[in-house]
PDB file of N, CA and C in Angstrom:
ATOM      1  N   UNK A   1       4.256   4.660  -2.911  1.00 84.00           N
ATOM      2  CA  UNK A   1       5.354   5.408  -3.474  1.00 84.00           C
ATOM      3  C   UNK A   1       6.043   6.194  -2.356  1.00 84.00           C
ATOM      4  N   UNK A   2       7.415   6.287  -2.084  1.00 92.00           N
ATOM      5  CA  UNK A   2       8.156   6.813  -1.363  1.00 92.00           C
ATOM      6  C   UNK A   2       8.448   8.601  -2.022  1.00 92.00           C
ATOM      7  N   UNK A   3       8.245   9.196  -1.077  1.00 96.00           N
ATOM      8  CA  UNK A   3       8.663  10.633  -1.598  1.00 96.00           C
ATOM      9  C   UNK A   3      10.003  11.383  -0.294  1.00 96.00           C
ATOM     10  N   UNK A   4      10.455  12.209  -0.833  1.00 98.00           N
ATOM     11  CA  UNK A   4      11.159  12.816  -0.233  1.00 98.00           C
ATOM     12  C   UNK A   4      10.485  13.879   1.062  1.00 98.00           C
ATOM     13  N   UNK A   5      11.130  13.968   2.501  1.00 97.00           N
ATOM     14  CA  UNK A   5      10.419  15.067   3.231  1.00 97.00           C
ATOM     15  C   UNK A   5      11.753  15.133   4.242  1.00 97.00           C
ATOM     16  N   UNK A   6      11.659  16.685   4.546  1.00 98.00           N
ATOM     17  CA  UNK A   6      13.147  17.231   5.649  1.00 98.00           C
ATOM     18  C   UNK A   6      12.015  17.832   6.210  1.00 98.00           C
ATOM     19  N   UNK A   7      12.824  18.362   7.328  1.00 98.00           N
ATOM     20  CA  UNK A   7      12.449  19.482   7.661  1.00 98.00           C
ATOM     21  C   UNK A   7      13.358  19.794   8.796  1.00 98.00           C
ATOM     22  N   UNK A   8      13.459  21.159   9.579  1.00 97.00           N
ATOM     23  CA  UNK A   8      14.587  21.871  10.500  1.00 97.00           C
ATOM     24  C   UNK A   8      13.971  21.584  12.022  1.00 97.00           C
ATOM     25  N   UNK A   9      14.717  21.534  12.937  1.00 98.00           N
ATOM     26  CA  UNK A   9      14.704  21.708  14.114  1.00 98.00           C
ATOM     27  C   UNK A   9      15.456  22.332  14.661  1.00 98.00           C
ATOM     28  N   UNK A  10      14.844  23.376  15.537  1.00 96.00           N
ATOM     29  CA  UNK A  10      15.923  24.101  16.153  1.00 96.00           C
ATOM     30  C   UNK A  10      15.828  24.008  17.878  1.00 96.00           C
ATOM     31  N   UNK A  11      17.075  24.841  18.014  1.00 94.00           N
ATOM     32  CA  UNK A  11      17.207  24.551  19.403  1.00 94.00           C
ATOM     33  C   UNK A  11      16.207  24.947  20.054  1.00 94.00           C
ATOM     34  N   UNK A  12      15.544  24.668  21.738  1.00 92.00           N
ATOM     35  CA  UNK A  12      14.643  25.083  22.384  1.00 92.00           C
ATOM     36  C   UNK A  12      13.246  24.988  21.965  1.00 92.00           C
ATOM     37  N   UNK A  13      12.565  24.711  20.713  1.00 96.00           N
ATOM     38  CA  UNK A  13      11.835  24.454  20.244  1.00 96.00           C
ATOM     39  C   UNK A  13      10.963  23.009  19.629  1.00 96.00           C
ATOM     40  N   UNK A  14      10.311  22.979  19.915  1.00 96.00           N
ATOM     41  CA  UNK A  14       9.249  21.799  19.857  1.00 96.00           C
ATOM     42  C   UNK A  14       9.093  21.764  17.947  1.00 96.00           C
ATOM     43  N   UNK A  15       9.386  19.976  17.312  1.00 98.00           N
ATOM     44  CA  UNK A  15       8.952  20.337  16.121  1.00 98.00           C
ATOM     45  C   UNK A  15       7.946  19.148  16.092  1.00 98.00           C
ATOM     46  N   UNK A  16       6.927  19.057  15.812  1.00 98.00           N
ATOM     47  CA  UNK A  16       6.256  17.879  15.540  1.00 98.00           C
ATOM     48  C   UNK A  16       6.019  17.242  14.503  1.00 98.00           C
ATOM     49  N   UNK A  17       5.989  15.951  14.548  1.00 97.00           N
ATOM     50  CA  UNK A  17       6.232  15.298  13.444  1.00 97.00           C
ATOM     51  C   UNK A  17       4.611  15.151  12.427  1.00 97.00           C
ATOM     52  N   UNK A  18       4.408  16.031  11.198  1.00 95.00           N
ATOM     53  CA  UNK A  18       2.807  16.028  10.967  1.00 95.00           C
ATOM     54  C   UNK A  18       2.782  14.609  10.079  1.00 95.00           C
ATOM     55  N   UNK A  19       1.994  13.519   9.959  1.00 95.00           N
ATOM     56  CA  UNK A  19       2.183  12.590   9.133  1.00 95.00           C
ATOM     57  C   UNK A  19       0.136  12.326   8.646  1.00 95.00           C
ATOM     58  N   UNK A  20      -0.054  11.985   7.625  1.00 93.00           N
ATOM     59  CA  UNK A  20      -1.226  11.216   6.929  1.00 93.00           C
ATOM     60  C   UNK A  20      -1.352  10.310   8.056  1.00 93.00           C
ATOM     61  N   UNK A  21      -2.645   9.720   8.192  1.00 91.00           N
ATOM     62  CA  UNK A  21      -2.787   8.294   8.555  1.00 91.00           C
ATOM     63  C   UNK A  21      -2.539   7.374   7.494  1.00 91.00           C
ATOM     64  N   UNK A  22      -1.671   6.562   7.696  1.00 92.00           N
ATOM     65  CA  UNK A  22      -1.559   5.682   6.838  1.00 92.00           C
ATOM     66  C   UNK A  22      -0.115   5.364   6.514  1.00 92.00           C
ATOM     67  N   UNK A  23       0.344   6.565   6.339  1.00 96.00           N
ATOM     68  CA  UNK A  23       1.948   6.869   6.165  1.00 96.00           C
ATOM     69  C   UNK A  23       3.007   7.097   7.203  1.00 96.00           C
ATOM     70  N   UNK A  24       3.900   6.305   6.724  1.00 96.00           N
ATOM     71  CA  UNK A  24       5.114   6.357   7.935  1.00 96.00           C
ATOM     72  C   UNK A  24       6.352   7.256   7.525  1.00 96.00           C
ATOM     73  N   UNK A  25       6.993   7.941   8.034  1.00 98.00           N
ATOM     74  CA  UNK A  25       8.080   8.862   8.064  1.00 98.00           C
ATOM     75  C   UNK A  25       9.255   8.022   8.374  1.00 98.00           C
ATOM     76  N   UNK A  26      10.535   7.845   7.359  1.00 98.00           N
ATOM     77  CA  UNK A  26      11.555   7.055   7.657  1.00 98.00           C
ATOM     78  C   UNK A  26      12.902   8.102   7.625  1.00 98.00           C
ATOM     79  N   UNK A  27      13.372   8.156   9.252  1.00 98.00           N
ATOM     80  CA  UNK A  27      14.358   9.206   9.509  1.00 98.00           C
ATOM     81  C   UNK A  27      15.666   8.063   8.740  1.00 98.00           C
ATOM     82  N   UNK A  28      16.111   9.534   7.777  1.00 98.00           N
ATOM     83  CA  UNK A  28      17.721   8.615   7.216  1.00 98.00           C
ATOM     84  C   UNK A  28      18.655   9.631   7.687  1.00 98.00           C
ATOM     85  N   UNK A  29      18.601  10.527   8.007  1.00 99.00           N
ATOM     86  CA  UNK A  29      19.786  11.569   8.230  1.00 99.00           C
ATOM     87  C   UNK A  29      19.478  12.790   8.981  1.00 99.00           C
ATOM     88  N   UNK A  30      20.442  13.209   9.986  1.00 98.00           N
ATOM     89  CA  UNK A  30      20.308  14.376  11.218  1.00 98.00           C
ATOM     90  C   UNK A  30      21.996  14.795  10.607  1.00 98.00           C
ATOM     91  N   UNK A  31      21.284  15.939  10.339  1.00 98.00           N
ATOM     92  CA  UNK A  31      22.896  16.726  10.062  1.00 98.00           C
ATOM     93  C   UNK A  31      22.687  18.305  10.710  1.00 98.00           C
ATOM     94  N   UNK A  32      23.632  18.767  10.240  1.00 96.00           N
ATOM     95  CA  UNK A  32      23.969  20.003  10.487  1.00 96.00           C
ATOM     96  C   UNK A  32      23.606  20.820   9.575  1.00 96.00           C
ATOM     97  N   UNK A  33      22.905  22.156   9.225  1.00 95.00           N
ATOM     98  CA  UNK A  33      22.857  22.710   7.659  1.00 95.00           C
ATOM     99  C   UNK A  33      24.265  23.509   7.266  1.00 95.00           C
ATOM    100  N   UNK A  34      24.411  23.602   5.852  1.00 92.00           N
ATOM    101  CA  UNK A  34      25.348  24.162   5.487  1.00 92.00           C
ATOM    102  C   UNK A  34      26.322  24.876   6.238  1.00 92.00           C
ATOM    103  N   UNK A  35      27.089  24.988   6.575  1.00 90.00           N
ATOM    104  CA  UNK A  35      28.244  26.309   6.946  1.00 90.00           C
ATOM    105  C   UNK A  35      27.744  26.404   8.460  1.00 90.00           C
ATOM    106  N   UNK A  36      27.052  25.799   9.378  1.00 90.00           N
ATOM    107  CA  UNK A  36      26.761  26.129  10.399  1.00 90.00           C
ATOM    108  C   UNK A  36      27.474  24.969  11.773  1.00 90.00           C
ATOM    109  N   UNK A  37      27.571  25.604  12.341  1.00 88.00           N
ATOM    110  CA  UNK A  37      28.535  24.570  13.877  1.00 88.00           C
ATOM    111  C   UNK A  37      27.639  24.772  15.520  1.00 88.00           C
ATOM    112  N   UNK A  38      28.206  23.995  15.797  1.00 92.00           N
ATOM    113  CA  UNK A  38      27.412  23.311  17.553  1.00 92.00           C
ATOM    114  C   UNK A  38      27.882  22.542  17.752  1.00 92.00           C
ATOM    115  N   UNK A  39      27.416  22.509  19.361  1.00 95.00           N
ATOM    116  CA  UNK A  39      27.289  20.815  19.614  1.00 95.00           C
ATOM    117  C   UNK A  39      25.694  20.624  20.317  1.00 95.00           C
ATOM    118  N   UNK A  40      25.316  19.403  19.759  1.00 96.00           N
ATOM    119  CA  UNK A  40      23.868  19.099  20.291  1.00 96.00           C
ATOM    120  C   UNK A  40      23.661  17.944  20.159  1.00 96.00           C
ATOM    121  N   UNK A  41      22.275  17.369  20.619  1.00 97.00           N
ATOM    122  CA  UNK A  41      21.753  16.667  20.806  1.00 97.00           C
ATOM    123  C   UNK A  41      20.435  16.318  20.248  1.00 97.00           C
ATOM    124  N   UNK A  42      19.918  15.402  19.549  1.00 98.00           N
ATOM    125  CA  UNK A  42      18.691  15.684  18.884  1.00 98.00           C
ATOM    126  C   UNK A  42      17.855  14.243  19.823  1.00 98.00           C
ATOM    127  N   UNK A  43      17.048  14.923  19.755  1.00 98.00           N
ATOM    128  CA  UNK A  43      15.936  13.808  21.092  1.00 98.00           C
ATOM    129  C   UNK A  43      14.420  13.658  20.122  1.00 98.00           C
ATOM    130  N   UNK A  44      13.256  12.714  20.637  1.00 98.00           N
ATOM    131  CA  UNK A  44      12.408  12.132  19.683  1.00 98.00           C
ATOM    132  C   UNK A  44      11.532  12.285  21.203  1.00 98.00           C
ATOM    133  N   UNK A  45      10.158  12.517  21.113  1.00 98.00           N
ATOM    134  CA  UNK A  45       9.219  12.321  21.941  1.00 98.00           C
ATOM    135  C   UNK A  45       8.447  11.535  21.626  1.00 98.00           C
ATOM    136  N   UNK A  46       8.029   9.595  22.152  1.00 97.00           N
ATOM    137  CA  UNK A  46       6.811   8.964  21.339  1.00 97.00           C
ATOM    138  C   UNK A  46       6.165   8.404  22.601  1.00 97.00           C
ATOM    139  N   UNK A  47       4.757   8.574  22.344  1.00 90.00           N
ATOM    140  CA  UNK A  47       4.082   7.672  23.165  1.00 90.00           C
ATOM    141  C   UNK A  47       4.297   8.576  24.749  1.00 90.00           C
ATOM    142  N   UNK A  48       4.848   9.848  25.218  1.00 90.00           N
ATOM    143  CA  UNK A  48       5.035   9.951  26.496  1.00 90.00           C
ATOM    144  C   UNK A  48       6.421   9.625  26.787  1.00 90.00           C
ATOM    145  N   UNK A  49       7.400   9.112  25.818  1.00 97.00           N
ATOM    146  CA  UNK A  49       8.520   9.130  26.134  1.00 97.00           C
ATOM    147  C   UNK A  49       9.464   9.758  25.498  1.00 97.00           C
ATOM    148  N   UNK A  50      10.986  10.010  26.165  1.00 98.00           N
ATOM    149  CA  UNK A  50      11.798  10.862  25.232  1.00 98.00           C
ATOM    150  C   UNK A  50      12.838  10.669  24.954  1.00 98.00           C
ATOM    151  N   UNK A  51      13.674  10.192  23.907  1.00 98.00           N
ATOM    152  CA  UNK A  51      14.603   8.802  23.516  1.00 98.00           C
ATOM    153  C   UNK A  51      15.450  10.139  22.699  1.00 98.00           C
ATOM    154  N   UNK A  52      16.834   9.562  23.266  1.00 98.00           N
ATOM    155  CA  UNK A  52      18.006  10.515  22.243  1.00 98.00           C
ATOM    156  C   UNK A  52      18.494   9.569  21.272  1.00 98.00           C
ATOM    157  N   UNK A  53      18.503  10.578  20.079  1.00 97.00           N
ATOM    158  CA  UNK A  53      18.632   9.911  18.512  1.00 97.00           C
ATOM    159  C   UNK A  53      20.184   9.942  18.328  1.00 97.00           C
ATOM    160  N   UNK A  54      20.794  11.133  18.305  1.00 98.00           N
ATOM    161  CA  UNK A  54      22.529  11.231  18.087  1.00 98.00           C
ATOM    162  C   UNK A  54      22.667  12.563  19.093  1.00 98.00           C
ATOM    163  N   UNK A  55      23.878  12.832  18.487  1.00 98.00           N
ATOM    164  CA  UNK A  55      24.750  13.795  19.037  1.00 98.00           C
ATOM    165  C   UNK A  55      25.538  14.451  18.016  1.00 98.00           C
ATOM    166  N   UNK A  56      25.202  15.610  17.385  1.00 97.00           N
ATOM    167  CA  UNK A  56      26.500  16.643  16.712  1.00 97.00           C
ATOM    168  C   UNK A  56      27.356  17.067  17.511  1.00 97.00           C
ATOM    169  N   UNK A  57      29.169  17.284  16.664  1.00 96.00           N
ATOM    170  CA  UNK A  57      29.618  18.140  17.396  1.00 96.00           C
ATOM    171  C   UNK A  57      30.213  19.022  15.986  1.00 96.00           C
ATOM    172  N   UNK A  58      29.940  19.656  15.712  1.00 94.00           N
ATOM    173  CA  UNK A  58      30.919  20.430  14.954  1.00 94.00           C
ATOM    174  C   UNK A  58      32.821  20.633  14.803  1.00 94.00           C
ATOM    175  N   UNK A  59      33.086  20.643  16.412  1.00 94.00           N
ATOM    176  CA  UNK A  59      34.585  20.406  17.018  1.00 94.00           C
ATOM    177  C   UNK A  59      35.222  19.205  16.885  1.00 94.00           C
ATOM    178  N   UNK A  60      34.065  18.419  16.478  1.00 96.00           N
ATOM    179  CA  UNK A  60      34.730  17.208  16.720  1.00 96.00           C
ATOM    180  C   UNK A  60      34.528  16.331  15.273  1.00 96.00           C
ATOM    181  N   UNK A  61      33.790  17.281  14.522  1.00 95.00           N
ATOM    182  CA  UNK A  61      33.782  17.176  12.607  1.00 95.00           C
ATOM    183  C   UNK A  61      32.233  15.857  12.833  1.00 95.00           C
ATOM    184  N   UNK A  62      31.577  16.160  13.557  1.00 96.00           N
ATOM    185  CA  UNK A  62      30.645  15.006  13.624  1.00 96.00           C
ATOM    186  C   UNK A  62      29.362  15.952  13.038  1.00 96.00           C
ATOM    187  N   UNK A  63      29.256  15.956  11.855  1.00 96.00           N
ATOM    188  CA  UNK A  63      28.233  17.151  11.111  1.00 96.00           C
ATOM    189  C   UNK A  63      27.096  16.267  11.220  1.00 96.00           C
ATOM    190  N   UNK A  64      27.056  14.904  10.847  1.00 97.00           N
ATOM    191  CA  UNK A  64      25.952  13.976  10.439  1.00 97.00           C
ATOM    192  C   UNK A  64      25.457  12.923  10.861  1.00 97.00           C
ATOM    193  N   UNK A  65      24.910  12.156  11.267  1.00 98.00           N
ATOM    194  CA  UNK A  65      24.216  10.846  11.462  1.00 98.00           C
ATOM    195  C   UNK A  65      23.417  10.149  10.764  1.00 98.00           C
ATOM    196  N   UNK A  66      23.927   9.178  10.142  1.00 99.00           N
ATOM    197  CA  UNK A  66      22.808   8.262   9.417  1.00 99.00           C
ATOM    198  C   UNK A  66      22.147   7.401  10.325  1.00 99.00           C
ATOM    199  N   UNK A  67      20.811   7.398  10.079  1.00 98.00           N
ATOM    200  CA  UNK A  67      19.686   6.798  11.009  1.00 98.00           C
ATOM    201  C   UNK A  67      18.641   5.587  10.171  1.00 98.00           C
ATOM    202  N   UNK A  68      18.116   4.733  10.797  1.00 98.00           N
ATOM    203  CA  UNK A  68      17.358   3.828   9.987  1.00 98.00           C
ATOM    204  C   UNK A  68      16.195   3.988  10.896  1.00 98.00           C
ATOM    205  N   UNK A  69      15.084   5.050  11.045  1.00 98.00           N
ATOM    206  CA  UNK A  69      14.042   4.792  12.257  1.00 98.00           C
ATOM    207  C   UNK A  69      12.830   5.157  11.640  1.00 98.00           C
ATOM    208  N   UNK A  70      12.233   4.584  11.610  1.00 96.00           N
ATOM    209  CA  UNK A  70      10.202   4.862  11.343  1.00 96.00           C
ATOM    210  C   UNK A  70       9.444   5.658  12.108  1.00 96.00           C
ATOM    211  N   UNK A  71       8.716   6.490  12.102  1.00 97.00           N
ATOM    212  CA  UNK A  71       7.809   7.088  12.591  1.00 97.00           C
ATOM    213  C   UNK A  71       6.282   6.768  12.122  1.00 97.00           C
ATOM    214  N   UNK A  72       5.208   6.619  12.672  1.00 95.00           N
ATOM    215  CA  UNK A  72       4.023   6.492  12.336  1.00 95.00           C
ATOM    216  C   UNK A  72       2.967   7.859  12.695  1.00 95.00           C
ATOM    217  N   UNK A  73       1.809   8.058  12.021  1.00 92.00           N
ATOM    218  CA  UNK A  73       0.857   9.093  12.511  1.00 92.00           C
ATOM    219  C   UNK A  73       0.445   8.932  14.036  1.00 92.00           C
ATOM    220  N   UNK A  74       0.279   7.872  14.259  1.00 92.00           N
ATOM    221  CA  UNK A  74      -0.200   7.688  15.649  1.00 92.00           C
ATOM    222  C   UNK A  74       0.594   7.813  16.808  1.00 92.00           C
ATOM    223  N   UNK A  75       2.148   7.766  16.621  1.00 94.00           N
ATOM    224  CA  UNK A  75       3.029   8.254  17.381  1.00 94.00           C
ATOM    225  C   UNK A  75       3.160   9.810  17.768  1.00 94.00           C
ATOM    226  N   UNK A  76       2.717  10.630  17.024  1.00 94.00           N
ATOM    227  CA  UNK A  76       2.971  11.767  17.413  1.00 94.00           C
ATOM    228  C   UNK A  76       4.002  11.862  17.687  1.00 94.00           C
ATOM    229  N   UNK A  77       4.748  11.753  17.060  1.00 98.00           N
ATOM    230  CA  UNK A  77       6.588  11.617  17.370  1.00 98.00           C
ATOM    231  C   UNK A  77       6.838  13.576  17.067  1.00 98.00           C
ATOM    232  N   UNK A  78       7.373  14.085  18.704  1.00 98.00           N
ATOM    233  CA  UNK A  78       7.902  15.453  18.711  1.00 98.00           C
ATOM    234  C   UNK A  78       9.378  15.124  18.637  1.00 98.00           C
ATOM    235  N   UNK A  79       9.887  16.231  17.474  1.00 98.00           N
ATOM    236  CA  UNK A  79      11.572  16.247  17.795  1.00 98.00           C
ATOM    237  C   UNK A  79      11.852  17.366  18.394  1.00 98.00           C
ATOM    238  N   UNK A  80      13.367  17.389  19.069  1.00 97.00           N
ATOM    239  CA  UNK A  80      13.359  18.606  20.092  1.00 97.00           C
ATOM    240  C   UNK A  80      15.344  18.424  19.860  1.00 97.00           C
ATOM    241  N   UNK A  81      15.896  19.286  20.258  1.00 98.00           N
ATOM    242  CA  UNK A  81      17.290  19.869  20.453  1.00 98.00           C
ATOM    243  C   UNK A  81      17.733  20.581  21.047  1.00 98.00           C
ATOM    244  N   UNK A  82      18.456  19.815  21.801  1.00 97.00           N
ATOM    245  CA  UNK A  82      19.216  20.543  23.200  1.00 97.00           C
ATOM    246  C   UNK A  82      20.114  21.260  22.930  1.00 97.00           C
ATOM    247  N   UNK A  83      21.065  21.869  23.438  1.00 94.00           N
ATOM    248  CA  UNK A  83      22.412  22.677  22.742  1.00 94.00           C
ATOM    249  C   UNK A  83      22.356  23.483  21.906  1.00 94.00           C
ATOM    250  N   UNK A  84      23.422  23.811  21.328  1.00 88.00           N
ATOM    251  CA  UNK A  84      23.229  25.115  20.411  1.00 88.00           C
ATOM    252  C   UNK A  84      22.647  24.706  18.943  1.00 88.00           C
ATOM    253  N   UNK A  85      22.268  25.780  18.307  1.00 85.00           N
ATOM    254  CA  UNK A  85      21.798  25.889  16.722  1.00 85.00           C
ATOM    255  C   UNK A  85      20.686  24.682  16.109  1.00 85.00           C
ATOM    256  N   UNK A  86      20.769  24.542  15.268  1.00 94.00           N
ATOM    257  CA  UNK A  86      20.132  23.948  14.370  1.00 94.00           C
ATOM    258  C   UNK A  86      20.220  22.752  13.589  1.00 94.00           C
ATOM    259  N   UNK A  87      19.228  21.698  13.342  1.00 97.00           N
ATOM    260  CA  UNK A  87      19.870  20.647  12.814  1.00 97.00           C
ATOM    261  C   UNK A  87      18.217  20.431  11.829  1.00 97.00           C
ATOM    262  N   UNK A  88      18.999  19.738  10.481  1.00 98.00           N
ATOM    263  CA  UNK A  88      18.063  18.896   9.466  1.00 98.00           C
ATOM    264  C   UNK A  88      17.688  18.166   9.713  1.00 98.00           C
ATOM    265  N   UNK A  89      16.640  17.174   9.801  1.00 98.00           N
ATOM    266  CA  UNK A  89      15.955  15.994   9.532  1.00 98.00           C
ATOM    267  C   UNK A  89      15.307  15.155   8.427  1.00 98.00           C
ATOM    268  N   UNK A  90      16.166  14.908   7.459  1.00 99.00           N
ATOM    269  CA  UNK A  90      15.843  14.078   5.866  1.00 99.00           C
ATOM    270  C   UNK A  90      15.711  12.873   6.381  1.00 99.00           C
ATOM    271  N   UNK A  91      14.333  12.620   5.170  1.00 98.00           N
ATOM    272  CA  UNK A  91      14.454  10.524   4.724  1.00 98.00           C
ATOM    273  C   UNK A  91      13.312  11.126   4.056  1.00 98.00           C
ATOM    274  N   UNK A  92      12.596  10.274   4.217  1.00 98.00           N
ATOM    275  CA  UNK A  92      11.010   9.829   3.234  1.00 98.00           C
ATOM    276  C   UNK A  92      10.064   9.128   3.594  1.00 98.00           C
ATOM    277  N   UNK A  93       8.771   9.694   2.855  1.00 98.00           N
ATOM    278  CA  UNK A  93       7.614   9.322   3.767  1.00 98.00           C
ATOM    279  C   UNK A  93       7.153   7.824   3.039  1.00 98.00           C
ATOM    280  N   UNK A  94       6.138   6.828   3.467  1.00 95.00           N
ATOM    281  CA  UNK A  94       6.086   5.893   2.838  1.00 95.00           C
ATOM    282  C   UNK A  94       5.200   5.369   3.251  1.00 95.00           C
ATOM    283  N   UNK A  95       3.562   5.025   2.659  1.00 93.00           N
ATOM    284  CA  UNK A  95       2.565   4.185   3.079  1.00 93.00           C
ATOM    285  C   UNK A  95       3.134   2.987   3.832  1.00 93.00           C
ATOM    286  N   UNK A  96       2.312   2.579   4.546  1.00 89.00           N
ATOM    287  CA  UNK A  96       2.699   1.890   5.918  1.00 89.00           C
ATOM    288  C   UNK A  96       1.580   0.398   5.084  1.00 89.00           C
ATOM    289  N   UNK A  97       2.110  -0.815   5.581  1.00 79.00           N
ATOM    290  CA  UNK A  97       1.751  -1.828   5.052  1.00 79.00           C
ATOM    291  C   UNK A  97       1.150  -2.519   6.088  1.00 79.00           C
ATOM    292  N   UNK A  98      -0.095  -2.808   6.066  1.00 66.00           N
ATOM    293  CA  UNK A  98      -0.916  -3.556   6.993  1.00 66.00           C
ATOM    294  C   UNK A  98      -0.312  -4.993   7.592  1.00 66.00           C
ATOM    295  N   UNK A  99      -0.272  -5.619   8.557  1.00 54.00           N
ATOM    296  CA  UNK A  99       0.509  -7.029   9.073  1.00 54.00           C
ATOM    297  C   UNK A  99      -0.437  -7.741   9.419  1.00 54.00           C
TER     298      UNK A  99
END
């Protein structure tokens, strides 16, 4: 069963991604919260590496990004944000299917 999970990242700060074993985290959306402006950058830490996801600008009306990306427990996937303020991270979590 798929459930709903967000959570905030802010600038300068380390957020880590907590997941079940078993269950995978599916990023659908990096926005901006309500009434708030920047420009930034939202970055992903996996495995020892550190991969940029999008780019907000507020100035430039770019509030949101739709994303199609998986995360697993074993990734230890850290999110992090460069630039100013604050950004959301929505999708849903979802048992992971053996191959």
């Amino acid at each position: 069963m798929q459930r709903f999970h967000g959570f905030e990242v802010i600038s300068g700060k380390e957020c880590p991604l907590r997941l079940k074993a078993g269950d995978g985290f599916h990023l659908s959306l990096v926005s901006f919260p309500y009434n708030s402006n920047g420009h930034c950058s939202v970055h992903v830490s996996v495995e020892g590496k550190t991969y940029s996801i999008c780019t907000l600008n507020s100035a430039q009306n770019i509030l949101q990004v739709s994303t199609d990306l998986v995360f697993n427990a074993v990734q230890n996937a850290v999110f992090h944000v460069s630039g100013t303020g604050r950004v959301n991270c929505t999708g849903y979590i979802q048992p992971l299917l053996d191959e």
